[in-house]
């Protein structure tokens, strides 16, 4: 009996000792393509924090939101998760992330939480639920040699200019002028078109509520604008199955000069520049960027980006917070996550833009807006996005007329707002 | 108390079947009833922790009255299921007859042809769709290159983005991937036909067609019927081919029941509504199942009657 007690006590002490010195295992889910760079950054974090090991998990952006919502509902999922700005409220509403006010008890940011942009998108019921990590927007990208070959000296400024230049490029060079993803992410160009014409999918109604920010006829006219490119053969019908601006078909056409103009986010443009320089070492870069098109009002794109959230089911909130703090340091954006802009005002102001990126700098500084009413209405940006993209694609493909697609869209958004 | 042998048999049968019943309950009945329960609520993916509120038959009514219901039903029943399964059975039968023919034996290609036939079937559907997407690509796809080279077309065709070509393109992928199973099954059935019966028919003056129509086909009918019904069930439920090939697009042109469930659940986040569509789908499948058992039962009866 005495031996049994002795052995039990020894085993308990050994177990306690192992537990006390065991590493804290964190999981960080990351959705961008810079996996290797992030792994190197995490190695640096682990070296600076010997008690913490971080497993890097990657998942496609298209599955990321639903996957975490499902995991979080049953107390599972990674400790730190990389999400889109506009998903933060949904995650907070679902009760699967920790509030920043609770986490900052473990340590504050050097310039405070107010140093971050778009914190309004992380607010829900009076608290903040995520840390804006990177900032981006979309801007125009031009293949300067294609424009020169078509005799176009000035960059287009309006949507009408863009259409006219596309016609000119096709006529004189047989190349594609402006091409865009016409499936899922047609959401972005479509909204940019609406915003620059004083319209929107959702707007405040002036009485504290929300309504559809354009009539069916106005939405149909916007659809018709993009449909013109397909109907006139200014762009291949294959864009109807292209979901994202970084689709190889779009990027390859820009790289080989068979397309002259595109709309894309910052990180895609940096990847494009990198791919060109790798394939043509020492060659002059034939790309320029510019602000997006104006309509009846000035050009406007969204202030987008990524947020870091901490899972409310994490067993290691302090270590998770240490990781979040590390990931928002300036060094990460200088050495590892170089395709993205940081989301802190203090760091954004120090960015040294390349000459080819001047359009993005101008767009980010003066021509962006947040999702505002889209997000505040409670309809959910994700749901608005899906409904709109499907309706626009229905019109562009010829499956239904633009006015039918627009009327259906208005009905669906009104249902969403009513709920 | 002494148990009769029949009672002992029943008890031992019960214990032997119990693990199966438990597995069926855990992995089939419970999820089915849970799905049914969800279909009567307005639960969304954001409310999984809190649960949804009961809404009665509202989800069913909304789906069955939605403007897209008819399009989705036609896409699922006609384009996805009827066209694919019909062509799979016809092509599978032709391939089985070719593989069983003396011609292939004469040129010593039987084994090679049978091995080649298995390649598409052994290809996972995900890989098959990705490969075909590249083949159909308007700028780099070899199908467009071949058509341009032969002069059959002057401009590349965006097969998966064009309303007139998108369904035939999806059908092609499904048929390429699934027909070998039909062909191999029918080949096995062909090899069970007694040679004497075919020889006897030939001696009686039957033509090739009459031999096929009145001797071979009746032998193949049980296999063909079962293959047909099972293919209907597999294809009707299939999500992978349409979703990976077109994402239910362009627009919603190729949306089918399975992709509608996914879209409603995981892009619109409406779990309750998508569960209702799932129940509708299950009811349709149950009807197919009943048909399946009826056909099987009829064939069994015919076999016994001779």
XYZ file of C-alpha atoms in Angstrom:
725
model
C 0.000 0.000 0.000
C 2.851 2.302 0.942
C 4.520 1.615 -2.408
C 1.303 2.371 -4.234
C 1.004 5.763 -2.512
C 4.678 6.487 -3.282
C 4.281 5.634 -6.957
C 1.051 7.616 -7.263
C 2.652 10.677 -5.667
C 5.693 10.394 -7.954
C 3.509 10.059 -11.031
C 1.395 13.043 -9.993
C 4.519 15.178 -9.451
C 5.936 14.115 -12.812
C 2.630 14.965 -14.519
C 2.529 18.375 -12.786
C 6.113 19.082 -13.793
C 5.421 18.148 -17.402
C 2.299 20.315 -17.470
C 4.050 23.287 -15.933
C 6.819 23.257 -18.515
C 4.792 22.104 -21.469
C 4.570 24.464 -24.416
C 1.440 26.438 -25.064
C 0.173 25.202 -28.410
C -1.600 27.859 -30.458
C -3.254 27.486 -33.838
C -3.328 30.425 -36.219
C -5.578 30.157 -39.264
C -4.373 32.246 -42.184
C -6.077 32.551 -45.586
C -3.681 34.451 -47.846
C -1.108 32.951 -50.167
C 1.972 34.080 -48.187
C 2.113 30.865 -46.168
C 5.891 30.441 -46.276
C 6.519 34.051 -45.284
C 4.087 33.796 -42.380
C 5.695 30.556 -41.226
C 9.044 32.362 -41.104
C 7.458 35.161 -39.096
C 5.923 32.660 -36.685
C 9.325 31.019 -36.238
C 10.597 34.442 -35.180
C 7.667 34.799 -32.765
C 8.354 31.351 -31.279
C 12.021 32.220 -30.812
C 11.026 35.368 -28.925
C 8.393 33.470 -26.886
C 9.995 30.137 -25.922
C 6.882 28.850 -24.162
C 4.621 29.198 -27.181
C 4.426 27.059 -30.325
C 2.211 28.137 -33.189
C 0.706 25.824 -35.763
C -0.051 27.656 -39.006
C -3.260 26.469 -40.607
C -4.423 27.625 -44.027
C -7.848 27.514 -45.618
C -9.381 29.043 -48.732
C -10.992 32.456 -48.222
C -14.195 31.116 -49.749
C -14.583 28.546 -46.960
C -13.077 30.517 -44.113
C -16.136 32.294 -42.737
C -18.474 29.286 -42.647
C -15.804 26.954 -41.314
C -15.069 29.172 -38.310
C -18.781 29.806 -37.666
C -19.386 26.048 -37.545
C -16.348 25.347 -35.370
C -16.973 28.252 -33.029
C -20.577 27.156 -32.405
C -19.327 23.921 -30.820
C -16.367 25.435 -28.947
C -13.760 24.337 -31.478
C -11.520 26.096 -33.982
C -8.145 27.839 -34.072
C -7.052 30.236 -31.315
C -6.370 33.165 -33.638
C -8.258 33.543 -36.914
C -7.679 35.723 -39.958
C -11.013 37.048 -41.271
C -12.324 39.830 -43.499
C -13.150 43.219 -41.942
C -16.836 42.791 -42.670
C -17.171 39.405 -40.988
C -16.190 40.669 -37.529
C -19.704 41.657 -36.470
C -21.101 38.337 -37.625
C -18.517 36.514 -35.509
C -19.359 38.729 -32.515
C -23.085 38.147 -33.030
C -22.443 34.404 -33.151
C -20.578 34.719 -29.805
C -17.450 32.967 -31.010
C -14.800 35.700 -30.544
C -13.425 37.522 -27.506
C -13.856 41.298 -27.074
C -10.735 43.427 -27.464
C -11.478 45.199 -24.169
C -10.971 41.870 -22.374
C -7.814 41.005 -24.293
C -6.078 44.352 -23.817
C -5.832 43.472 -20.122
C -2.923 41.254 -21.228
C -1.187 44.166 -22.948
C -1.999 47.276 -24.986
C -0.877 48.288 -28.487
C 1.999 50.828 -28.589
C -0.216 53.547 -30.131
C -3.497 52.334 -28.677
C -6.440 50.680 -30.441
C -7.485 54.036 -31.934
C -4.402 53.896 -34.151
C -6.157 51.224 -36.259
C -8.373 52.124 -39.215
C -11.941 50.899 -39.749
C -12.469 50.022 -36.095
C -16.155 50.826 -36.625
C -16.415 47.575 -38.577
C -15.249 45.620 -35.522
C -17.830 47.188 -33.166
C -20.860 45.259 -31.964
C -23.039 46.097 -28.963
C -20.594 48.706 -27.656
C -17.458 46.549 -27.787
C -14.723 45.839 -30.334
C -14.301 42.220 -31.402
C -11.326 42.177 -33.746
C -8.054 43.906 -34.546
C -7.798 45.361 -38.079
C -4.663 43.703 -39.427
C -4.150 44.818 -42.995
C -5.759 47.510 -45.117
C -6.459 47.417 -48.793
C -8.622 48.725 -51.529
C -8.978 48.258 -55.243
C -7.573 50.540 -57.916
C -7.080 50.527 -61.662
C -4.068 48.757 -63.166
C -2.854 49.605 -66.668
C -0.517 47.921 -69.064
C 1.136 51.096 -70.359
C 2.532 49.563 -73.548
C -0.922 48.328 -74.592
C -2.408 51.791 -74.049
C 0.454 53.374 -76.004
C -0.019 50.931 -78.888
C -3.701 51.908 -79.029
C -2.757 55.605 -79.105
C -4.243 56.315 -75.679
C -2.208 59.059 -74.025
C -4.314 59.842 -70.965
C -5.611 57.364 -68.443
C -9.402 57.094 -68.457
C -11.201 59.057 -65.755
C -14.838 58.075 -66.162
C -16.682 54.814 -66.770
C -17.538 56.123 -70.243
C -13.823 56.782 -70.913
C -13.053 53.238 -69.826
C -15.576 51.796 -72.276
C -14.356 54.042 -75.097
C -10.723 53.074 -74.433
C -11.652 49.382 -74.384
C -13.262 49.755 -77.796
C -10.179 51.596 -79.052
C -7.775 48.933 -77.738
C -9.747 46.105 -79.329
C -10.049 47.969 -82.621
C -6.399 49.031 -82.941
C -4.469 46.244 -81.214
C -6.917 43.291 -81.140
C -6.196 43.059 -77.406
C -8.702 43.134 -74.569
C -9.122 46.548 -72.982
C -10.801 46.291 -69.597
C -11.589 42.852 -68.154
C -13.143 42.041 -64.816
C -14.240 38.985 -62.800
C -17.939 38.639 -63.629
C -18.855 35.911 -61.151
C -18.546 36.187 -57.360
C -16.311 39.288 -57.111
C -18.242 41.310 -59.673
C -19.616 42.624 -56.373
C -16.695 45.050 -56.156
C -16.745 46.740 -59.601
C -20.531 46.814 -59.449
C -20.479 48.684 -56.134
C -17.709 51.017 -57.308
C -19.886 51.895 -60.303
C -22.927 52.536 -58.091
C -21.010 54.582 -55.515
C -19.396 56.788 -58.146
C -22.904 57.524 -59.418
C -24.295 58.410 -55.987
C -26.077 55.050 -55.574
C -25.607 52.026 -53.357
C -27.055 48.626 -52.552
C -28.109 49.745 -49.048
C -28.373 53.229 -47.560
C -29.817 54.887 -44.464
C -33.417 55.972 -44.952
C -33.096 59.089 -42.765
C -35.378 57.747 -40.042
C -32.901 55.400 -38.420
C -33.707 52.551 -40.770
C -32.240 51.251 -44.021
C -33.458 50.832 -47.589
C -32.204 49.769 -51.001
C -29.983 52.606 -52.226
C -30.949 52.422 -55.904
C -34.093 51.774 -57.911
C -34.445 48.642 -60.010
C -33.967 50.773 -63.131
C -30.728 52.262 -61.751
C -29.415 48.834 -60.803
C -30.357 47.531 -64.260
C -28.478 50.422 -65.885
C -25.382 49.513 -63.854
C -25.714 45.872 -64.933
C -26.118 46.974 -68.544
C -22.881 48.963 -68.338
C -20.863 45.839 -67.549
C -22.947 43.726 -69.930
C -21.894 46.008 -72.798
C -18.330 44.685 -72.508
C -19.564 41.106 -72.971
C -22.200 41.830 -75.611
C -19.795 43.868 -77.770
C -17.064 41.230 -77.450
C -14.759 43.687 -75.684
C -14.033 40.898 -73.217
C -14.317 37.114 -73.549
C -17.489 35.488 -72.231
C -15.186 33.351 -70.097
C -15.134 36.196 -67.549
C -18.582 34.943 -66.560
C -16.899 32.024 -64.849
C -14.064 34.075 -63.339
C -14.666 34.649 -59.662
C -11.636 36.610 -58.466
C -9.288 39.269 -59.834
C -6.286 37.021 -59.202
C -7.653 34.308 -61.507
C -4.738 33.026 -63.627
C -6.646 33.837 -66.835
C -6.862 37.540 -65.921
C -3.335 37.856 -64.543
C -1.766 35.951 -67.424
C -3.458 38.260 -69.935
C -1.969 41.273 -68.144
C 1.437 39.621 -67.937
C 1.596 38.752 -71.625
C 0.110 42.061 -72.748
C -3.076 40.688 -74.270
C -5.117 42.834 -71.891
C -4.651 46.512 -71.132
C -6.717 47.426 -68.072
C -7.999 45.794 -64.886
C -9.357 46.487 -61.436
C -7.716 44.686 -58.534
C -6.764 44.884 -54.858
C -3.355 45.869 -53.582
C -1.966 42.431 -52.852
C -2.953 41.110 -56.293
C -1.169 44.040 -57.938
C 1.967 43.415 -55.916
C 1.858 39.746 -56.902
C 1.444 40.792 -60.531
C 4.454 43.107 -60.359
C 6.488 40.389 -58.658
C 5.525 37.822 -61.299
C 6.483 40.194 -64.127
C 9.848 41.054 -62.572
C 10.614 37.399 -61.955
C 9.825 36.506 -65.571
C 11.601 39.572 -67.022
C 14.577 40.367 -64.806
C 15.905 43.882 -65.390
C 13.123 44.832 -67.824
C 11.208 48.050 -67.435
C 7.912 47.404 -65.671
C 5.091 48.235 -68.138
C 2.466 48.752 -65.433
C 0.901 51.830 -63.888
C -1.930 52.208 -61.418
C -4.590 54.877 -61.164
C -7.712 55.790 -59.258
C -10.968 54.130 -60.252
C -13.526 55.677 -62.571
C -15.791 58.598 -61.771
C -19.474 58.676 -62.651
C -21.837 61.492 -61.819
C -19.765 61.761 -58.630
C -16.120 61.117 -57.803
C -14.407 57.712 -57.839
C -15.043 55.580 -54.798
C -13.914 52.139 -53.627
C -14.191 50.344 -50.304
C -11.747 50.520 -47.440
C -11.196 46.821 -47.017
C -8.838 44.591 -45.223
C -8.353 41.741 -42.839
C -9.021 41.414 -39.128
C -7.485 39.170 -36.489
C -9.912 37.693 -33.965
C -9.349 35.513 -30.911
C -11.601 32.476 -30.554
C -13.795 32.711 -27.441
C -13.100 29.015 -26.843
C -9.324 29.404 -26.716
C -7.614 27.923 -23.683
C -4.723 30.361 -24.086
C -6.128 33.887 -24.459
C -2.943 35.529 -23.163
C -0.674 33.694 -25.610
C -3.185 34.289 -28.411
C -3.126 37.991 -27.644
C 0.674 38.009 -27.626
C 0.535 36.532 -31.130
C -1.973 39.161 -32.294
C 0.268 41.922 -30.949
C 3.287 40.454 -32.723
C 1.387 40.142 -36.011
C 0.482 43.833 -35.964
C 4.070 45.045 -35.504
C 5.691 47.090 -38.260
C 8.430 44.522 -38.840
C 5.973 41.902 -40.024
C 4.812 44.116 -42.895
C 8.378 45.123 -43.769
C 9.908 41.643 -43.760
C 7.219 38.988 -44.226
C 3.706 40.109 -45.130
C 4.961 42.498 -47.778
C 2.055 42.293 -50.221
C -0.275 43.904 -47.707
C -0.498 47.362 -46.149
C -0.726 47.561 -42.328
C -3.995 48.750 -40.817
C -2.469 51.214 -38.334
C -2.578 54.893 -39.269
C 0.923 55.376 -37.841
C 2.322 52.654 -40.126
C 0.231 53.516 -43.185
C 1.656 57.031 -43.223
C 5.200 55.617 -43.433
C 4.653 53.374 -46.459
C 7.134 53.976 -49.223
C 5.065 53.384 -52.382
C 6.725 52.366 -55.643
C 6.004 54.712 -58.557
C 3.804 51.994 -60.105
C 1.688 51.983 -56.937
C 0.831 55.680 -56.893
C -2.738 54.993 -57.982
C -3.280 52.720 -54.988
C -1.810 55.348 -52.634
C -4.141 57.995 -54.066
C -7.145 55.666 -53.955
C -6.479 54.609 -50.361
C -5.862 58.158 -49.161
C -8.695 60.042 -50.861
C -11.174 57.804 -52.633
C -12.367 55.107 -50.253
C -15.389 54.613 -48.067
C -16.287 51.910 -45.545
C -19.185 49.549 -46.090
C -21.112 51.785 -43.687
C -24.853 51.190 -44.090
C -24.204 47.769 -45.629
C -22.673 46.638 -42.382
C -24.784 48.734 -39.975
C -28.098 47.571 -41.473
C -27.626 44.096 -40.013
C -28.373 42.555 -43.408
C -24.851 41.173 -43.445
C -22.335 42.237 -46.055
C -21.763 38.587 -46.964
C -25.435 38.003 -47.770
C -25.735 41.290 -49.707
C -22.630 40.320 -51.640
C -23.976 36.893 -52.605
C -27.371 38.182 -53.655
C -25.893 41.004 -55.701
C -23.223 38.913 -57.403
C -25.786 36.287 -58.403
C -28.194 38.898 -59.761
C -25.479 40.706 -61.743
C -24.139 37.443 -63.169
C -27.694 36.444 -64.135
C -27.959 39.630 -66.162
C -24.459 39.487 -67.664
C -24.899 35.903 -68.820
C -28.214 36.675 -70.517
C -30.030 34.245 -68.234
C -32.516 37.034 -67.517
C -32.894 40.639 -68.581
C -31.135 43.291 -66.514
C -34.402 44.753 -65.287
C -35.680 41.318 -64.198
C -32.440 40.615 -62.383
C -32.514 44.065 -60.772
C -36.131 43.729 -59.654
C -35.355 40.337 -58.141
C -32.358 41.822 -56.365
C -34.403 44.683 -54.901
C -37.008 42.204 -53.605
C -34.348 40.004 -52.010
C -32.553 42.928 -50.347
C -35.831 44.310 -49.025
C -36.574 40.874 -47.533
C -33.121 40.803 -45.957
C -33.525 44.316 -44.524
C -36.998 43.487 -43.206
C -35.602 40.486 -41.350
C -38.197 -20.895 -18.046
C -37.172 -22.706 -21.194
C -36.996 -20.821 -24.451
C -38.118 -22.412 -27.669
C -35.481 -22.677 -30.434
C -37.353 -20.028 -32.446
C -37.304 -17.593 -29.521
C -33.595 -18.242 -28.980
C -32.981 -17.545 -32.668
C -34.910 -14.288 -32.435
C -32.932 -13.164 -29.381
C -29.597 -13.991 -30.949
C -30.667 -12.281 -34.185
C -31.612 -9.215 -32.165
C -28.186 -9.051 -30.490
C -26.423 -9.551 -33.784
C -28.419 -6.804 -35.453
C -28.201 -4.391 -32.534
C -24.813 -2.817 -33.529
C -26.183 -2.154 -37.022
C -29.340 -0.586 -35.597
C -27.263 1.588 -33.256
C -25.022 2.735 -36.102
C -28.056 3.444 -38.272
C -29.651 5.426 -35.489
C -26.500 7.448 -34.748
C -25.454 8.192 -38.296
C -28.699 8.113 -40.247
C -31.864 8.464 -38.191
C -30.614 11.051 -35.709
C -29.152 13.412 -38.387
C -32.299 12.910 -40.489
C -34.643 13.883 -37.655
C -32.345 16.727 -36.609
C -32.416 18.037 -40.184
C -36.201 17.740 -40.175
C -36.364 19.686 -36.908
C -34.092 22.434 -38.295
C -36.256 22.732 -41.402
C -39.119 24.051 -39.258
C -36.970 26.840 -37.757
C -35.384 30.059 -38.992
C -31.943 29.107 -37.642
C -28.942 30.684 -39.368
C -25.257 29.894 -39.239
C -24.847 32.867 -36.884
C -27.341 31.422 -34.397
C -25.987 27.926 -33.987
C -25.347 28.510 -30.287
C -28.683 30.168 -29.547
C -30.867 28.076 -31.877
C -33.622 29.345 -34.180
C -37.302 30.125 -33.686
C -40.007 27.793 -35.010
C -41.555 28.948 -38.290
C -43.777 25.986 -39.172
C -43.853 25.227 -42.884
C -42.674 28.718 -43.893
C -39.337 27.473 -45.264
C -41.063 24.836 -47.392
C -43.630 27.329 -48.658
C -40.932 29.871 -49.509
C -38.878 27.335 -51.440
C -41.766 25.767 -53.327
C -43.174 29.195 -54.246
C -39.827 30.825 -55.080
C -39.416 32.042 -58.676
C -36.290 29.916 -59.041
C -37.946 26.642 -57.941
C -39.045 25.586 -61.419
C -35.647 26.344 -62.949
C -33.877 24.388 -60.211
C -36.277 21.455 -60.598
C -35.816 21.353 -64.395
C -32.050 21.634 -64.046
C -31.942 18.809 -61.500
C -34.412 16.408 -63.075
C -33.810 16.995 -66.777
C -30.308 18.339 -67.351
C -28.396 16.837 -64.445
C -30.215 13.526 -64.057
C -32.178 12.537 -67.179
C -29.651 13.644 -69.821
C -26.616 12.371 -67.929
C -28.082 9.002 -66.938
C -29.645 8.321 -70.371
C -26.361 8.993 -72.153
C -24.395 7.057 -69.528
C -26.564 3.972 -70.093
C -26.507 4.197 -73.896
C -22.767 4.830 -74.108
C -22.046 2.288 -71.372
C -23.998 -0.366 -73.313
C -22.181 0.446 -76.549
C -18.814 0.312 -74.804
C -19.665 -3.009 -73.123
C -20.694 -4.510 -76.476
C -17.458 -3.288 -78.044
C -15.364 -4.656 -75.191
C -17.110 -8.015 -75.527
C -16.798 -8.099 -79.304
C -14.730 -10.502 -81.364
C -13.255 -7.549 -83.198
C -11.284 -6.413 -80.136
C -10.198 -9.992 -79.475
C -9.000 -10.342 -83.069
C -6.769 -7.292 -82.843
C -5.648 -8.342 -79.333
C -6.819 -5.138 -77.695
C -9.341 -6.522 -75.193
C -7.189 -6.244 -72.058
C -5.751 -2.882 -73.050
C -9.195 -1.449 -73.831
C -10.602 -2.664 -70.511
C -7.705 -1.104 -68.616
C -8.040 2.201 -70.464
C -11.760 2.201 -69.721
C -11.056 2.113 -66.008
C -8.935 5.292 -66.029
C -11.832 7.798 -66.053
C -13.684 5.785 -63.434
C -10.604 5.682 -61.185
C -10.202 9.467 -61.481
C -11.709 11.255 -58.451
C -14.557 13.568 -59.514
C -12.712 16.639 -58.184
C -9.686 15.881 -60.339
C -11.920 15.098 -63.310
C -13.696 18.455 -63.062
C -10.446 20.410 -62.717
C -8.938 18.610 -65.710
C -12.021 19.246 -67.811
C -12.150 22.903 -66.787
C -8.693 23.255 -68.316
C -9.729 21.329 -71.415
C -12.746 23.630 -71.839
C -10.764 26.820 -71.176
C -11.282 29.311 -74.026
C -7.722 30.644 -74.077
C -5.549 27.656 -73.155
C -7.897 24.674 -73.482
C -7.012 21.958 -75.956
C -10.648 21.470 -77.068
C -10.804 25.055 -78.319
C -7.347 24.707 -79.846
C -8.441 21.596 -81.722
C -11.688 23.167 -82.919
C -9.852 26.299 -84.075
C -7.157 24.241 -85.779
C -9.705 22.180 -87.704
C -11.552 25.336 -88.690
C -14.821 24.213 -87.094
C -14.948 27.452 -85.122
C -13.412 30.852 -85.747
C -13.595 32.155 -82.169
C -12.887 30.214 -78.957
C -15.964 29.066 -77.060
C -16.269 29.691 -73.324
C -17.963 26.327 -72.799
C -18.623 26.809 -69.092
C -19.782 30.423 -69.400
C -22.036 30.150 -72.421
C -25.711 29.387 -71.815
C -25.948 27.093 -74.839
C -22.880 25.016 -74.020
C -22.681 24.950 -70.237
C -25.071 22.032 -69.604
C -23.647 19.842 -72.388
C -20.198 20.581 -70.925
C -21.269 19.494 -67.427
C -22.984 16.393 -68.876
C -19.751 15.553 -70.689
C -17.772 15.626 -67.442
C -20.301 13.454 -65.608
C -20.561 10.957 -68.462
C -16.773 10.742 -68.885
C -16.315 10.046 -65.193
C -19.261 7.693 -64.604
C -19.870 5.709 -67.788
C -17.004 3.215 -67.253
C -18.803 1.799 -64.201
C -21.900 1.199 -66.323
C -19.795 -0.343 -69.086
C -17.912 -2.679 -66.744
C -21.127 -3.799 -65.029
C -22.819 -4.490 -68.356
C -19.707 -6.272 -69.620
C -19.913 -8.602 -66.629
C -23.601 -9.237 -67.426
C -22.792 -9.844 -71.111
C -20.291 -12.520 -70.174
C -22.978 -14.508 -68.335
C -25.079 -14.974 -71.502
C -24.805 -18.635 -72.608
C -23.096 -18.911 -75.987
C -25.517 -21.699 -76.987
C -28.498 -19.369 -76.914
C -26.841 -16.936 -79.308
C -25.720 -19.808 -81.559
C -29.233 -21.317 -81.496
C -30.734 -17.973 -82.529
C -28.191 -17.689 -85.354
C -29.045 -21.192 -86.571
C -32.721 -20.184 -86.513
C -31.834 -17.343 -88.873
C -31.838 -14.405 -86.444
C -30.062 -11.296 -87.722
C -27.480 -9.495 -85.561
C -30.032 -6.949 -84.519
C -32.645 -9.638 -83.703
C -30.029 -11.528 -81.717
C -29.244 -8.390 -79.731
C -32.906 -7.382 -79.323
C -34.368 -10.767 -78.366
C -31.452 -12.611 -76.728
C -28.795 -10.203 -75.404
C -30.978 -7.318 -74.247
C -33.365 -9.427 -72.110
C -30.327 -10.842 -70.303
C -29.004 -7.315 -69.703
C -32.302 -5.799 -68.561
C -31.993 -6.633 -64.832
C -28.501 -5.091 -64.730
C -29.574 -2.127 -66.851
C -32.579 -1.438 -64.629
C -30.583 -1.507 -61.434
C -27.776 0.573 -62.960
C -30.307 3.078 -64.232
C -31.994 3.543 -60.914
C -28.765 3.710 -58.949
C -27.283 6.176 -61.429
C -30.403 8.308 -61.057
C -29.950 8.396 -57.284
C -26.213 9.133 -57.458
C -26.565 11.809 -60.117
C -29.639 13.487 -58.648
C -27.825 13.919 -55.335
C -24.560 15.003 -56.886
C -23.093 18.323 -55.858
C -19.467 18.101 -56.918
C -19.733 18.226 -60.699
C -21.931 21.313 -60.963
C -20.388 23.219 -58.096
C -16.781 22.731 -59.157
C -17.451 23.201 -62.851
C -19.598 26.334 -62.740
C -20.436 27.247 -59.135
C -24.102 26.934 -60.273
C -23.493 29.702 -62.813
C -23.236 31.582 -65.063
C -25.615 33.514 -62.851
C -27.792 30.718 -61.491
C -28.222 28.990 -64.837
C -26.936 25.583 -63.691
C -28.245 25.730 -60.137
C -29.537 22.334 -58.984
C -31.054 21.174 -55.708
C -27.733 20.146 -54.179
C -26.031 23.454 -55.034
C -29.095 25.401 -53.872
C -28.779 23.709 -50.474
C -25.121 24.717 -50.295
C -25.751 28.296 -51.421
C -28.593 28.825 -48.960
C -26.742 27.207 -46.050
C -23.213 28.451 -46.534
C -23.413 31.684 -48.487
C -26.780 33.006 -47.292
C -26.232 31.271 -43.917
C -29.890 30.095 -43.781
C -29.521 26.651 -42.240
C -33.265 26.226 -41.573
C -34.237 27.071 -45.138
C -31.572 24.849 -46.659
C -32.637 21.997 -44.359
C -36.138 22.299 -45.812
C -34.716 21.940 -49.333
C -32.788 18.911 -48.074
C -36.028 17.356 -46.838
C -37.703 17.999 -50.200
C -34.756 16.323 -51.875
C -34.964 13.369 -49.495
C -38.685 12.945 -50.256
C -37.970 12.850 -53.991
C -35.203 10.345 -53.371
C -37.525 8.231 -51.247
C -39.877 8.067 -54.241
C -36.968 6.893 -56.388
C -36.103 4.381 -53.675
C -39.638 3.023 -53.672
C -39.465 2.708 -57.454
C -36.128 0.952 -57.122
C -37.523 -1.654 -54.731
C -40.633 -2.091 -56.844
C -38.562 -2.736 -59.973
C -36.235 -5.056 -58.062
C -39.226 -6.900 -56.641
C -40.830 -7.269 -60.052
C -37.633 -8.639 -61.543
C -37.225 -11.030 -58.632
C -40.775 -12.258 -59.218
C -40.128 -12.682 -62.932
C -36.999 -14.705 -62.144
C -38.971 -17.010 -59.875
C -41.802 -17.433 -62.348
C -39.191 -18.023 -65.030
